[in-house]
Short mmCIF file of C-alpha atoms in Angstrom, two decimals:
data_model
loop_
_atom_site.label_atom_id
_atom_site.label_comp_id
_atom_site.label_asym_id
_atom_site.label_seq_id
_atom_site.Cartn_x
_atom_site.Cartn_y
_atom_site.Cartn_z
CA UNK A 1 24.09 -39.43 -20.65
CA UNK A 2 25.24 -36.31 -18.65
CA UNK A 3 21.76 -35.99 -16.92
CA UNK A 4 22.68 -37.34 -13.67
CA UNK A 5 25.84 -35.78 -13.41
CA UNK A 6 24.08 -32.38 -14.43
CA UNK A 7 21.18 -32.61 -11.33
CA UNK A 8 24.15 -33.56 -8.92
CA UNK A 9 26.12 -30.54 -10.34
CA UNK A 10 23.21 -28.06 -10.16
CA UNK A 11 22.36 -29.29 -6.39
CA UNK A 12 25.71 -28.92 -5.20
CA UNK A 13 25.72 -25.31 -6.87
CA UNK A 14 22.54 -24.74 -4.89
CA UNK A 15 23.49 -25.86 -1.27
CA UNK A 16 27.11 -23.60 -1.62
CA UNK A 17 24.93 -20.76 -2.12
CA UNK A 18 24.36 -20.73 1.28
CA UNK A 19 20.41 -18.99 0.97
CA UNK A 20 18.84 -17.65 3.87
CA UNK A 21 15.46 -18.12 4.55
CA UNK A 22 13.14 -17.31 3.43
CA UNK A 23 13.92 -17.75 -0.55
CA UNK A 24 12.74 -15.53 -3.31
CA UNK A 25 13.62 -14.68 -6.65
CA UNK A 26 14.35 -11.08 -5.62
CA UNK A 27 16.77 -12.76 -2.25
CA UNK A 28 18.51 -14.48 -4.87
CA UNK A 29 19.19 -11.61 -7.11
CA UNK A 30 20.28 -9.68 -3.39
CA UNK A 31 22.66 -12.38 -2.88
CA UNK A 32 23.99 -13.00 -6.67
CA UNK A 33 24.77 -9.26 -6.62
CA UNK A 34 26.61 -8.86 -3.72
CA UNK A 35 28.67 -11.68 -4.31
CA UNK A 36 29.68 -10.21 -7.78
CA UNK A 37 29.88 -6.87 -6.79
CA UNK A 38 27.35 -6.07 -9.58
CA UNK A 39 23.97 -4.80 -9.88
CA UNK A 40 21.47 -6.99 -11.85
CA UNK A 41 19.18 -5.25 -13.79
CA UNK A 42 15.88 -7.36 -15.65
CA UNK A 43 14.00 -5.86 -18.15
CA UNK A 44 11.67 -7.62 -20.80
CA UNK A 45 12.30 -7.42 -24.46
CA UNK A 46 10.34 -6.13 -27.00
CA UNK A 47 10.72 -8.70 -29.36
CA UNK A 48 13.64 -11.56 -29.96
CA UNK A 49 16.03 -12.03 -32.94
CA UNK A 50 14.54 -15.71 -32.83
CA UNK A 51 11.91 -17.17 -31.33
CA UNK A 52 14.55 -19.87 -29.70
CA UNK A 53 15.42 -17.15 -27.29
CA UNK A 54 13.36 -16.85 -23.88
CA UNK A 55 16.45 -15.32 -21.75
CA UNK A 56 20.12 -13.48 -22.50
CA UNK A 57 22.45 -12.51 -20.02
CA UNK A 58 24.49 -9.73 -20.80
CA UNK A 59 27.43 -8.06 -18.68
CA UNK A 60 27.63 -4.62 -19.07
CA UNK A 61 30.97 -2.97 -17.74
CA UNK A 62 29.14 -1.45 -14.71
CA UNK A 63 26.22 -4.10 -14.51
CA UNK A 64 24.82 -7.16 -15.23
CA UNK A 65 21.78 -7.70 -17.32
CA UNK A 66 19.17 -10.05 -17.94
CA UNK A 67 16.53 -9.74 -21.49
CA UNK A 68 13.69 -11.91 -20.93
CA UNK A 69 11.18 -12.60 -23.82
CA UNK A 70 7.25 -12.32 -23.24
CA UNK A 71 6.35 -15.49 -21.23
CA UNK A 72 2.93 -17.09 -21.15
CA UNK A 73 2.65 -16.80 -17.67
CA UNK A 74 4.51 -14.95 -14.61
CA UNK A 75 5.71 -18.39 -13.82
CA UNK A 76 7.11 -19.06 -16.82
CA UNK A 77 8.68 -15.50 -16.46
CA UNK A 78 10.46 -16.46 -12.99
CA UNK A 79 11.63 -19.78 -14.40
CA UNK A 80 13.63 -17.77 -17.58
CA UNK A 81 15.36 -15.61 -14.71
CA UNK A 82 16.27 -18.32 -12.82
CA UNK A 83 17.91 -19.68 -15.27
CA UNK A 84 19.83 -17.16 -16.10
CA UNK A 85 20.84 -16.47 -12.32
CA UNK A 86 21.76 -20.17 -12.85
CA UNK A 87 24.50 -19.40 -15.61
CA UNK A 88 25.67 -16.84 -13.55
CA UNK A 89 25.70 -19.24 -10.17
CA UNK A 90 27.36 -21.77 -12.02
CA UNK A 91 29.89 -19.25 -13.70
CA UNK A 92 29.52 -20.16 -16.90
CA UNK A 93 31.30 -18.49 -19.18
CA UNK A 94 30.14 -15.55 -21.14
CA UNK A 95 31.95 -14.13 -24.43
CA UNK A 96 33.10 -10.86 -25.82
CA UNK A 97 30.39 -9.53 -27.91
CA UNK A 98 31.31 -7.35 -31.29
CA UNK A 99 29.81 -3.86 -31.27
CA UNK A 100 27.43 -5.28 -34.05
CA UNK A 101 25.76 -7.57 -31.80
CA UNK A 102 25.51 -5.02 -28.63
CA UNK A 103 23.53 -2.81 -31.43
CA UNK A 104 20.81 -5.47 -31.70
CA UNK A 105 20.26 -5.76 -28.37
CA UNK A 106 21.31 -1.80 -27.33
CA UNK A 107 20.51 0.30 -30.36
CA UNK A 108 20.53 3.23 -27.93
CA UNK A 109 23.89 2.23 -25.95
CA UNK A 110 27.36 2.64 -26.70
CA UNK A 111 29.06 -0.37 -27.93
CA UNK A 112 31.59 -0.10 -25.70
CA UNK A 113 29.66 -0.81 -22.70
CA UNK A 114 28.25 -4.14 -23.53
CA UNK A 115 31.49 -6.54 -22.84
CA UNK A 116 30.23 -9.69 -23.05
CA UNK A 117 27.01 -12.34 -22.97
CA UNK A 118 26.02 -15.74 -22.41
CA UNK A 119 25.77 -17.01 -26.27
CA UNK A 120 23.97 -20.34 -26.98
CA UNK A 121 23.46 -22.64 -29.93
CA UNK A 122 22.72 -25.57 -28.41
CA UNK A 123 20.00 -25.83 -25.87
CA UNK A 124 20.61 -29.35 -24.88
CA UNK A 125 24.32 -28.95 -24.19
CA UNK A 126 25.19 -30.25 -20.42
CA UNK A 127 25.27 -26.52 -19.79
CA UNK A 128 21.53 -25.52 -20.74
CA UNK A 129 20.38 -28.68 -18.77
CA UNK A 130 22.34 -28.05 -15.92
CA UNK A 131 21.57 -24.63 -15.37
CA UNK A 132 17.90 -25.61 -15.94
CA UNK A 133 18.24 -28.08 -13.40
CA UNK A 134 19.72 -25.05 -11.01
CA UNK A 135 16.61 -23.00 -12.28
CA UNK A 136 14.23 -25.93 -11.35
CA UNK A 137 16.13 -26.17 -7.51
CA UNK A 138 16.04 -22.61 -7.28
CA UNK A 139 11.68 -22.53 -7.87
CA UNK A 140 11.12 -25.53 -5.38
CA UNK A 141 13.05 -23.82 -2.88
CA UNK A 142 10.97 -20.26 -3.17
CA UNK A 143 7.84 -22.39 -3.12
CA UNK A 144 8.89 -24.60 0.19
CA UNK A 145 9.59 -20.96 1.65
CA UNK A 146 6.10 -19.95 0.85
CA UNK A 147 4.90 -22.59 2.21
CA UNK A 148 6.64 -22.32 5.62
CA UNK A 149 5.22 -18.79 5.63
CA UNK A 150 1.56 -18.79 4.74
CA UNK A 151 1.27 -22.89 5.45
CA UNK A 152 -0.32 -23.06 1.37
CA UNK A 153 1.62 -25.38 -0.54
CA UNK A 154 1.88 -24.94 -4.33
CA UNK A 155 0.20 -21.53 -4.47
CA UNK A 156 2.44 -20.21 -7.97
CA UNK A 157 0.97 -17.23 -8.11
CA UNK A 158 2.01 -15.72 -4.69
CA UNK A 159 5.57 -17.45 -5.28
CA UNK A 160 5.94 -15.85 -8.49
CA UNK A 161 4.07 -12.66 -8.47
#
């Protein structure tokens, strides 16, 4: 199975990130977009074309941008970001979109901006798992910070609010 090889992969892609301290999901995004060059904007959505989708990534020819769908909790929010910051840490590739799919997504957009997005059919491909691996990395390390700074461990709620 490619599980181990996944967690090695996805801890590797943590440690070259290279994080300062302290870690939060909103140092991360800092530090994704200036080493792309791109501004990440995350919004919510509304409602999904399936209920298999809890994130999309989207690039946008001036931006990046990141759908997540209504999440039980604000943890459970953080973790669906993560991952997606983990597609884009891990550079997976995203694919050119046709102007019919931007208009589900951007009814109110030109076609023409949205380029591409991270499309998925299978969410147990090595990719999925690794980048959820990445995601699950990513949420320890913003909770060790916390705890370094307030001396609380496990406190979610301050991690992720």
């Amino acid at each position: 199975m490619y599980y181990r090889a996944a967690r090695e992969r996805a801890r590797a892609a943590e440690d070259q990130l290279n994080l300062l301290e302290p870690v939060s999901l909103r140092s991360v995004q800092s530090h994704l977009e200036t080493a792309s060059g791109r501004k990440i904007v995350i919004k919510p959505m509304d409602s999904t074309p399936t209920d298999k989708v809890c994130g999309l990534w989207f690039g946008l020819d001036s931006m990046d941008l990141i759908f997540h769908a209504p999440a039980a909790s604000e943890v459970h929010r953080q973790q669906i970001i993560l991952h997606e910051f983990a597609h884009m840490i891990l550079r997976h590739e995203q694919e050119v979109v046709s102007h019919d799919y931007a208009k589900v997504f951007f009814p109110d957009l030109d076609p023409e901006r949205v380029i591409t997005a991270l499309k998925r059919t299978d969410f147990q491909d090595e990719f999925e798992v690794t980048a959820e691996l990445l995601a699950d990395c990513l949420a320890a390390r913003i909770r060790r910070s916390l705890e370094r700074t307030d001396g609380q461990p496990g406190k979610f709620g301050a991690v992720f609010g």
